[in-house]
Coordinates of C-alpha atoms in Angstrom, one line a residue:
M2 CA 11.3 12.2 2.9
R3 CA 13.2 10.4 0.2
W4 CA 15.9 12.4 -1.5
I5 CA 17.7 12.0 -4.8
T6 CA 21.4 12.7 -4.2
R7 CA 23.4 15.2 -6.2
G8 CA 26.8 16.5 -5.3
L9 CA 30.5 15.6 -5.4
V10 CA 31.5 12.0 -5.9
A11 CA 34.6 10.8 -4.1
A12 CA 35.5 7.1 -3.5
G13 CA 32.0 6.1 -4.2
L14 CA 30.5 8.5 -1.6
V15 CA 28.2 11.2 -2.6
L16 CA 27.9 14.3 -0.3
A17 CA 24.3 14.9 -0.9
V18 CA 22.3 18.0 -1.6
G19 CA 18.7 17.3 -0.8
L20 CA 16.4 17.4 -3.8
P21 CA 12.8 16.1 -3.5
L22 CA 11.7 13.5 -6.0
S23 CA 9.1 15.9 -7.4
Q24 CA 11.7 18.4 -8.6
G25 CA 12.7 16.7 -11.8
A26 CA 14.9 14.0 -10.4
S27 CA 15.5 10.8 -12.4
A28 CA 13.0 8.0 -12.1
A29 CA 13.6 5.2 -9.6
T30 CA 11.8 2.4 -7.9
E31 CA 12.1 1.9 -4.2
L32 CA 13.0 -1.7 -3.2
L33 CA 13.0 -1.4 0.6
Q34 CA 10.2 -1.2 3.2
N35 CA 10.0 1.1 6.2
G36 CA 13.3 3.0 5.5
T37 CA 12.1 6.0 7.6
F38 CA 11.2 4.2 10.9
T39 CA 8.2 6.4 11.6
T40 CA 6.7 3.9 14.1
S41 CA 8.6 0.6 14.2
T42 CA 11.5 -1.5 13.0
A43 CA 9.1 -3.7 10.9
S44 CA 10.9 -5.5 7.9
W45 CA 14.3 -5.1 9.6
W46 CA 16.3 -7.9 11.3
S47 CA 19.4 -7.9 13.5
S48 CA 21.7 -10.4 15.0
G49 CA 20.9 -11.5 18.5
N50 CA 23.7 -9.6 20.0
T51 CA 22.6 -6.3 18.4
P52 CA 19.1 -5.2 19.5
I53 CA 17.4 -2.6 17.4
S54 CA 14.6 -0.2 18.2
V55 CA 13.1 3.1 17.0
D56 CA 14.6 6.2 18.7
A57 CA 13.2 9.6 17.6
G58 CA 12.2 8.3 14.2
R59 CA 15.6 6.6 13.6
L60 CA 16.7 3.0 13.7
K61 CA 18.9 2.5 16.8
A62 CA 21.3 -0.4 17.1
V63 CA 23.2 -1.2 20.2
V64 CA 26.4 -2.9 19.1
P65 CA 28.6 -5.0 21.4
G66 CA 32.3 -4.7 21.7
G67 CA 34.9 -7.4 21.3
T68 CA 33.6 -9.0 18.1
A69 CA 36.2 -10.5 15.7
N70 CA 34.5 -10.0 12.3
K71 CA 32.3 -7.2 10.9
W72 CA 29.5 -9.7 10.3
D73 CA 29.5 -10.8 13.9
A74 CA 27.1 -7.9 14.6
M75 CA 24.6 -7.1 11.8
L76 CA 21.3 -5.7 10.8
G77 CA 19.6 -5.6 7.5
Q78 CA 16.5 -6.3 5.3
K79 CA 15.8 -9.5 3.4
A80 CA 12.1 -10.2 3.6
P81 CA 10.3 -9.7 1.3
A82 CA 13.2 -10.7 -0.8
I83 CA 14.8 -7.9 -2.9
P84 CA 15.0 -8.6 -6.6
L85 CA 18.3 -7.7 -8.4
H86 CA 18.8 -7.7 -12.1
Q87 CA 22.2 -8.1 -13.8
G88 CA 23.3 -4.9 -15.6
R89 CA 20.7 -2.6 -13.9
N90 CA 21.8 0.5 -12.1
Y91 CA 20.9 0.9 -8.4
T92 CA 21.6 3.3 -5.6
L93 CA 21.9 2.6 -1.9
S94 CA 21.6 5.7 0.3
F95 CA 21.1 6.4 4.0
D96 CA 21.8 8.8 6.9
A97 CA 24.0 7.5 9.8
S98 CA 25.7 8.6 13.0
A99 CA 27.1 6.9 16.1
T100 CA 28.2 7.5 19.6
A101 CA 31.8 7.1 18.5
S102 CA 33.7 7.1 15.2
R103 CA 33.6 3.6 13.7
Q104 CA 34.3 2.1 10.3
L105 CA 31.4 -0.1 9.2
R106 CA 30.5 -2.2 6.1
T107 CA 27.4 -2.4 4.0
T108 CA 26.5 -5.0 1.3
V109 CA 23.8 -5.7 -1.2
Q110 CA 24.1 -9.4 -1.7
Q111 CA 22.4 -12.7 -2.4
N112 CA 20.7 -14.2 0.6
A113 CA 22.2 -17.7 0.1
D114 CA 25.5 -19.3 0.8
P115 CA 28.2 -18.2 -0.1
Y116 CA 26.4 -14.8 0.0
P117 CA 28.0 -13.2 -3.1
A118 CA 27.8 -9.3 -3.0
T119 CA 27.2 -7.0 -5.8
L120 CA 27.9 -4.0 -3.5
D121 CA 30.5 -4.2 -0.7
K122 CA 31.5 -0.8 0.8
L123 CA 33.3 0.4 3.9
F124 CA 32.1 3.7 5.4
T125 CA 33.0 5.7 8.5
V126 CA 30.4 7.1 10.8
G127 CA 30.9 9.8 13.4
T128 CA 28.9 11.6 16.0
T129 CA 27.2 13.9 13.5
V130 CA 24.7 12.7 11.0
Q131 CA 26.2 12.1 7.5
H132 CA 24.4 11.2 4.3
F133 CA 25.9 8.3 2.3
S134 CA 25.1 7.2 -1.2
F135 CA 26.5 4.3 -3.2
P136 CA 25.5 3.9 -6.8
F137 CA 26.3 0.5 -8.4
T138 CA 25.5 -1.8 -11.3
S139 CA 24.3 -5.2 -10.3
S140 CA 26.6 -8.0 -11.2
M141 CA 24.0 -10.7 -10.5
E142 CA 20.5 -11.8 -11.3
T143 CA 18.6 -13.0 -8.2
T144 CA 15.2 -12.8 -6.6
I145 CA 16.6 -13.3 -3.1
G146 CA 18.7 -10.2 -2.6
E147 CA 19.3 -8.6 0.8
L148 CA 20.8 -5.5 2.3
T149 CA 23.2 -5.8 5.3
F150 CA 25.0 -3.4 7.6
Q151 CA 27.9 -5.2 9.3
L152 CA 28.8 -3.4 12.5
G153 CA 31.3 -5.7 14.3
G154 CA 35.0 -6.5 14.1
L155 CA 36.1 -3.5 16.2
A156 CA 38.9 -3.5 18.7
G157 CA 37.2 -0.8 20.8
G158 CA 34.2 -1.2 23.2
G159 CA 30.6 -1.3 22.3
Y160 CA 28.7 1.7 20.8
T161 CA 25.4 2.7 19.4
V162 CA 24.7 3.5 15.8
Y163 CA 21.7 5.3 14.2
F164 CA 20.3 5.0 10.7
D165 CA 17.5 6.8 8.9
N166 CA 16.1 7.4 5.4
I167 CA 17.5 4.1 4.2
S168 CA 16.7 3.6 0.5
L169 CA 17.7 1.1 -2.2
T170 CA 16.4 2.2 -5.6
D171 CA 16.3 0.5 -9.0
N172 CA 17.2 3.4 -11.4
T173 CA 16.5 1.5 -14.6
G174 CA 13.3 1.1 -16.4
G175 CA 11.7 4.5 -16.3
S176 CA 9.1 3.9 -13.6
A177 CA 8.6 6.8 -11.2
A178 CA 9.3 5.9 -7.6
G179 CA 6.1 5.2 -5.7
N180 CA 3.9 5.7 -8.7
P181 CA 2.0 2.5 -9.3
L182 CA 0.4 3.8 -12.5
E183 CA 3.9 4.1 -14.2
M184 CA 5.1 0.8 -12.9
T185 CA 2.4 -1.3 -14.6
S186 CA 0.8 -1.7 -18.0
G187 CA -2.8 -1.3 -16.9
F188 CA -5.4 -2.4 -14.3
Y189 CA -5.5 -6.0 -13.2
V190 CA -8.5 -8.2 -14.2
D191 CA -9.0 -10.6 -11.3
P192 CA -9.5 -14.1 -12.7
N193 CA -11.0 -15.2 -9.3
S194 CA -13.5 -12.4 -8.8
N195 CA -17.0 -13.5 -7.8
P196 CA -18.4 -12.9 -11.3
A197 CA -15.4 -14.7 -12.9
V198 CA -15.9 -17.7 -10.7
W199 CA -19.6 -17.8 -11.5
V200 CA -18.9 -17.6 -15.2
R201 CA -16.5 -20.6 -15.0
N202 CA -18.9 -22.6 -12.9
N203 CA -21.9 -22.0 -15.1
P204 CA -20.8 -22.5 -18.7
N205 CA -24.3 -23.4 -19.9
D206 CA -26.3 -20.6 -18.2
S207 CA -28.0 -18.2 -20.7
R208 CA -26.7 -15.2 -18.7
K209 CA -23.0 -16.3 -18.9
A210 CA -22.1 -14.5 -22.1
Q211 CA -23.4 -11.1 -21.0
I212 CA -21.8 -11.3 -17.5
E213 CA -18.5 -12.4 -19.0
S214 CA -18.3 -9.7 -21.6
S215 CA -19.6 -6.9 -19.5
I216 CA -18.4 -7.7 -16.0
S217 CA -16.1 -10.6 -15.3
T218 CA -13.4 -9.5 -17.9
K219 CA -13.2 -6.0 -16.5
P220 CA -10.8 -4.8 -13.8
M221 CA -12.3 -4.4 -10.3
G222 CA -11.4 -4.4 -6.7
R223 CA -10.8 -7.4 -4.5
W224 CA -12.2 -7.0 -1.0
F225 CA -10.3 -8.4 2.0
G226 CA -11.7 -8.9 5.5
N227 CA -12.1 -11.5 8.3
W228 CA -13.2 -14.0 5.6
S229 CA -9.8 -13.9 3.9
G230 CA -8.0 -16.3 6.2
D231 CA -4.3 -15.7 6.5
I232 CA -4.3 -12.1 5.4
G233 CA -0.6 -12.0 4.5
A234 CA -0.9 -15.1 2.2
S235 CA -4.2 -13.9 0.7
V236 CA -3.0 -10.4 -0.1
G237 CA 0.4 -11.6 -1.1
G238 CA -1.0 -14.1 -3.6
F239 CA -3.3 -11.6 -5.2
V240 CA -0.7 -8.8 -5.5
G241 CA 1.9 -11.4 -6.7
A242 CA -0.4 -12.6 -9.5
A243 CA -1.0 -9.0 -10.6
D244 CA 2.7 -8.2 -10.5
A245 CA 3.6 -11.3 -12.5
A246 CA 1.1 -10.0 -15.2
D247 CA 2.6 -6.5 -15.0
K248 CA -0.8 -5.1 -14.0
L249 CA -2.1 -2.8 -11.2
P250 CA -4.3 -4.5 -8.6
V251 CA -7.0 -2.7 -6.6
L252 CA -7.6 -3.9 -3.1
V253 CA -10.1 -3.0 -0.4
A254 CA -9.2 -3.3 3.3
Y255 CA -12.6 -3.9 5.1
N256 CA -12.0 -5.2 8.6
I257 CA -12.4 -2.2 11.0
P258 CA -13.9 -3.3 14.3
G259 CA -17.5 -2.3 14.7
R260 CA -17.9 -2.0 11.0
D261 CA -21.3 -0.6 9.7
A262 CA -22.1 0.7 13.2
C263 CA -25.5 2.1 12.3
G264 CA -27.0 -1.3 11.9
G265 CA -26.5 -1.9 8.2
H266 CA -26.0 -5.3 6.4
S267 CA -22.2 -5.4 6.6
G268 CA -21.4 -5.5 10.3
G269 CA -18.4 -7.3 11.7
G270 CA -14.7 -6.6 11.4
A271 CA -11.7 -7.5 13.5
G272 CA -12.4 -8.5 17.1
S273 CA -10.4 -5.7 18.7
P274 CA -8.2 -2.7 17.9
A275 CA -5.1 -4.8 18.6
A276 CA -6.3 -7.5 16.3
Y277 CA -7.0 -4.9 13.6
R278 CA -3.5 -3.4 13.9
S279 CA -2.0 -6.8 13.4
W280 CA -4.2 -7.6 10.5
I281 CA -3.6 -4.3 8.6
A282 CA 0.2 -4.5 9.3
A283 CA 0.3 -7.9 7.7
F284 CA -1.9 -6.6 4.8
A285 CA 0.6 -3.8 4.0
S286 CA 3.7 -5.9 4.5
A287 CA 2.3 -8.5 2.1
I288 CA 2.1 -5.9 -0.7
G289 CA 5.7 -4.9 0.0
N290 CA 7.4 -3.1 -2.8
R291 CA 4.9 -4.2 -5.5
P292 CA 2.6 -1.6 -7.1
A293 CA -1.0 -1.5 -5.8
V294 CA -4.0 0.7 -5.1
V295 CA -5.7 0.2 -1.7
I296 CA -9.1 1.6 -0.6
I297 CA -9.0 1.8 3.2
E298 CA -12.2 0.9 5.1
P299 CA -15.3 2.0 3.1
D300 CA -18.0 3.7 5.2
S301 CA -15.7 4.0 8.3
L302 CA -16.0 7.8 8.5
G303 CA -19.7 8.0 7.6
D304 CA -21.4 6.5 10.6
F305 CA -20.0 8.7 13.4
N306 CA -23.5 9.7 14.5
C307 CA -24.0 6.1 15.8
M308 CA -20.7 6.1 17.8
S309 CA -19.6 7.6 21.1
Q310 CA -16.7 10.1 21.0
D311 CA -14.4 7.5 22.6
A312 CA -15.3 5.0 19.9
I313 CA -14.6 7.7 17.2
N314 CA -11.2 8.5 18.7
E315 CA -10.4 4.8 18.8
R316 CA -11.4 4.3 15.2
N317 CA -9.4 7.4 14.1
G318 CA -6.4 5.9 15.8
M319 CA -6.8 2.6 13.9
L320 CA -7.3 4.4 10.5
S321 CA -4.3 6.5 11.1
Y322 CA -2.3 3.4 11.9
A323 CA -3.5 1.7 8.8
I324 CA -2.5 4.7 6.6
N325 CA 1.0 4.7 8.1
Q326 CA 1.4 1.0 7.5
F327 CA 1.0 1.5 3.8
K328 CA 3.2 4.6 3.8
D329 CA 6.0 2.9 5.6
N330 CA 5.8 -0.7 4.4
A331 CA 4.2 -0.5 0.9
P332 CA 6.1 2.3 -0.8
N333 CA 4.7 1.7 -4.2
T334 CA 1.1 1.6 -3.1
W335 CA -1.4 4.5 -3.4
A336 CA -3.7 4.3 -0.4
Y337 CA -7.0 6.1 -0.3
L338 CA -9.0 6.6 2.9
D339 CA -12.7 6.3 2.2
G340 CA -14.7 9.6 2.3
G341 CA -18.3 8.4 2.0
N342 CA -20.5 9.6 -0.8
A343 CA -22.3 12.7 -2.1
G344 CA -25.6 12.0 -0.3
W345 CA -24.4 11.0 3.2
V346 CA -22.1 13.5 5.0
A347 CA -21.7 17.2 4.2
A348 CA -18.3 17.8 2.4
D349 CA -17.0 20.2 5.1
V350 CA -17.8 17.7 7.8
M351 CA -16.2 14.8 5.9
A352 CA -13.1 16.9 5.3
Q353 CA -12.8 17.3 9.1
R354 CA -13.2 13.5 9.6
L355 CA -10.6 12.7 7.0
V356 CA -8.1 15.0 8.7
G357 CA -8.9 13.5 12.1
A358 CA -8.2 10.0 10.7
G359 CA -4.8 11.0 9.2
V360 CA -5.5 11.5 5.5
A361 CA -2.5 13.8 5.3
N362 CA -0.3 10.6 5.2
A363 CA -2.5 8.8 2.6
R364 CA -2.3 9.3 -1.1
G365 CA -5.9 10.7 -0.9
F366 CA -9.4 9.6 -0.4
S367 CA -12.2 7.6 -2.2
V368 CA -15.8 8.5 -2.7
N369 CA -19.0 6.7 -3.7
V370 CA -17.7 3.2 -2.7
S371 CA -20.6 0.7 -3.1
N372 CA -23.0 3.6 -3.9
Y373 CA -24.7 4.9 -7.0
Y374 CA -24.2 8.7 -7.3
T375 CA -23.2 9.8 -10.7
T376 CA -19.5 10.5 -11.6
A377 CA -20.3 14.2 -12.0
A378 CA -22.0 14.4 -8.5
S379 CA -19.1 12.4 -7.0
V380 CA -16.4 14.5 -8.6
S381 CA -18.2 17.6 -7.3
Y382 CA -18.3 16.1 -3.8
G383 CA -14.6 15.3 -3.9
N384 CA -13.8 18.8 -5.1
A385 CA -16.0 20.2 -2.3
I386 CA -14.0 18.2 0.3
N387 CA -10.8 19.5 -1.2
G388 CA -12.2 23.0 -0.9
T389 CA -12.2 22.6 2.9
L390 CA -8.9 20.7 3.3
A391 CA -5.8 22.8 3.9
T392 CA -4.1 21.0 1.0
D393 CA -5.9 19.3 -1.9
K394 CA -5.6 15.5 -2.0
P395 CA -6.2 13.3 -5.0
F396 CA -9.4 11.2 -4.9
V397 CA -10.9 8.3 -6.7
V398 CA -14.5 7.5 -7.6
D399 CA -16.3 4.1 -7.5
T400 CA -18.1 3.9 -10.8
S401 CA -19.0 0.2 -10.7
R402 CA -22.8 0.9 -10.4
N403 CA -23.4 4.6 -11.0
G404 CA -24.4 4.5 -14.7
N405 CA -28.0 5.6 -14.0
G406 CA -27.3 7.7 -10.9
P407 CA -28.7 7.1 -7.4
G408 CA -31.9 5.3 -6.7
N409 CA -34.3 5.8 -3.8
D410 CA -32.1 3.7 -1.5
W411 CA -28.5 2.6 -1.1
C412 CA -29.2 -1.1 -0.7
N413 CA -29.8 -3.0 -4.0
P414 CA -32.1 -0.4 -5.5
P415 CA -33.7 -1.2 -8.8
G416 CA -32.9 0.4 -12.1
R417 CA -29.2 0.9 -11.6
K418 CA -26.5 0.4 -14.2
L419 CA -22.8 -0.3 -14.7
G420 CA -20.7 2.9 -14.8
A421 CA -17.5 3.8 -16.6
V422 CA -14.8 1.0 -16.5
S423 CA -11.7 1.6 -14.4
Q424 CA -9.5 4.3 -15.9
V425 CA -7.1 7.1 -15.1
G426 CA -8.7 10.6 -15.0
G427 CA -12.4 11.1 -15.7
G428 CA -12.6 14.1 -13.4
A429 CA -10.8 12.4 -10.5
E430 CA -7.4 10.8 -10.2
M431 CA -9.0 7.5 -11.2
L432 CA -12.4 6.0 -11.8
L433 CA -12.5 2.5 -10.4
W434 CA -14.8 -0.4 -10.1
V435 CA -14.3 -0.8 -6.3
K436 CA -17.5 -2.6 -5.6
V437 CA -17.9 -5.9 -7.5
P438 CA -20.9 -5.5 -9.8
G439 CA -23.4 -8.2 -9.0
D440 CA -22.3 -8.6 -5.4
S441 CA -25.3 -7.9 -3.1
D442 CA -25.4 -5.0 -0.7
G443 CA -27.4 -7.3 1.7
S444 CA -30.7 -8.9 2.0
C445 CA -32.7 -5.9 0.9
G446 CA -34.2 -4.2 -2.2
I447 CA -34.1 -6.3 -5.3
G448 CA -31.5 -8.5 -3.5
A449 CA -33.8 -9.8 -0.8
G450 CA -32.5 -13.1 0.5
I451 CA -29.0 -12.5 -0.9
P452 CA -26.4 -11.8 1.9
A453 CA -24.0 -8.9 1.6
G454 CA -21.0 -9.7 -0.6
T455 CA -22.7 -12.7 -2.4
F456 CA -22.7 -12.6 -6.2
S457 CA -26.1 -12.8 -7.9
P458 CA -26.3 -13.3 -11.7
D459 CA -29.7 -11.6 -11.6
L460 CA -28.3 -8.5 -9.9
A461 CA -25.5 -8.5 -12.5
I462 CA -27.9 -8.7 -15.5
R463 CA -29.9 -5.9 -14.1
L464 CA -26.8 -3.7 -13.9
I465 CA -25.9 -4.7 -17.5
T466 CA -29.3 -3.8 -18.9
G467 CA -30.1 -0.9 -16.5
T468 CA -33.5 -2.2 -15.8

């Protein structure tokens, strides 16, 4: 848990009294990734003579003896680069202990020669855990900041040091830590969505004006899967463009192995659980500290009746891993594990499946993704799921195609219509266009001959007119 520090200040050190962020603490934006070391040392580096690992949920560093300078044994974080703004107020805080008392050094500095520092502090660790907090005002403007802990330069022998709850916050600007809604000025309109690309490529088509005004200029999700190429570059480019525009992007992670196990039109996914873990870890790391909303693996909890118990257990492990990647490495992302739709799995059963897949560590869950149930029915379903969960979780509803309610089928049924555009509230935490309107569900219904995920202007026009 992240803590805002309050207490007695002496020589730049705050002896902290733990106060959760939810209890009226001042707003701040987290700049580091994986500061709690739940599963790995991802995002952290160390010098070759100072191996690091996770030990009981802490970062463990084995430091050699006999080094001449403090920087001869180091660890820190520099990728993705940490932005620093001259005149802004920041706070570096962490818990630390060691196998012997040692005086160490920490810096927040520019990651370029001659490595000027805007924070440079000595601190002494002992054999009991202490909480350290160093508020400072940045003296530099840079996009390539880094945090270091310099552990060498000691006359004594080697030792082991432990760190936990490492946090670097930007305390200026009024954005609540971890709240992407308050860090942006609205939802991101993807200029390279399938309908936007079609509009650009078909300037003389009679359907262009309607599709442009009703669909391509609206915020919607971008889906990522095994078609996305280098997932880190693909996600990073999309989120970076949204961040540059001060907008909130919606992303869909859709690459679970054995996807659409009941024989639907969207089969595929990563080749193995190990490949999926690598893929989703790169996905989360590419978002980094930037604000985002992520829908995790639509339909992944709906088709258990087509899976063995071993396959279910394996899938739950992958989903739990995915959730924790966003929790640890994308601190300003709200991640929602998909919870099916109102007509598929009973709410009490879906609640059990969400729990089994680790929803406790996600922001919440999503409903109605790529489906057509009305917002009222979807909100009722989400509330029914929460009625079974031990603790209520926020949920979001896909409203991209639910304006006329459900049809007789889930796969390109006729007579459907666009629903409410992306917005906060509406009975859920958010209403979102998760599915891209006009993208086919598969070669079925009124989309016969159109593969899943392919944009069709005819399907788009039908959604606009509702006929």
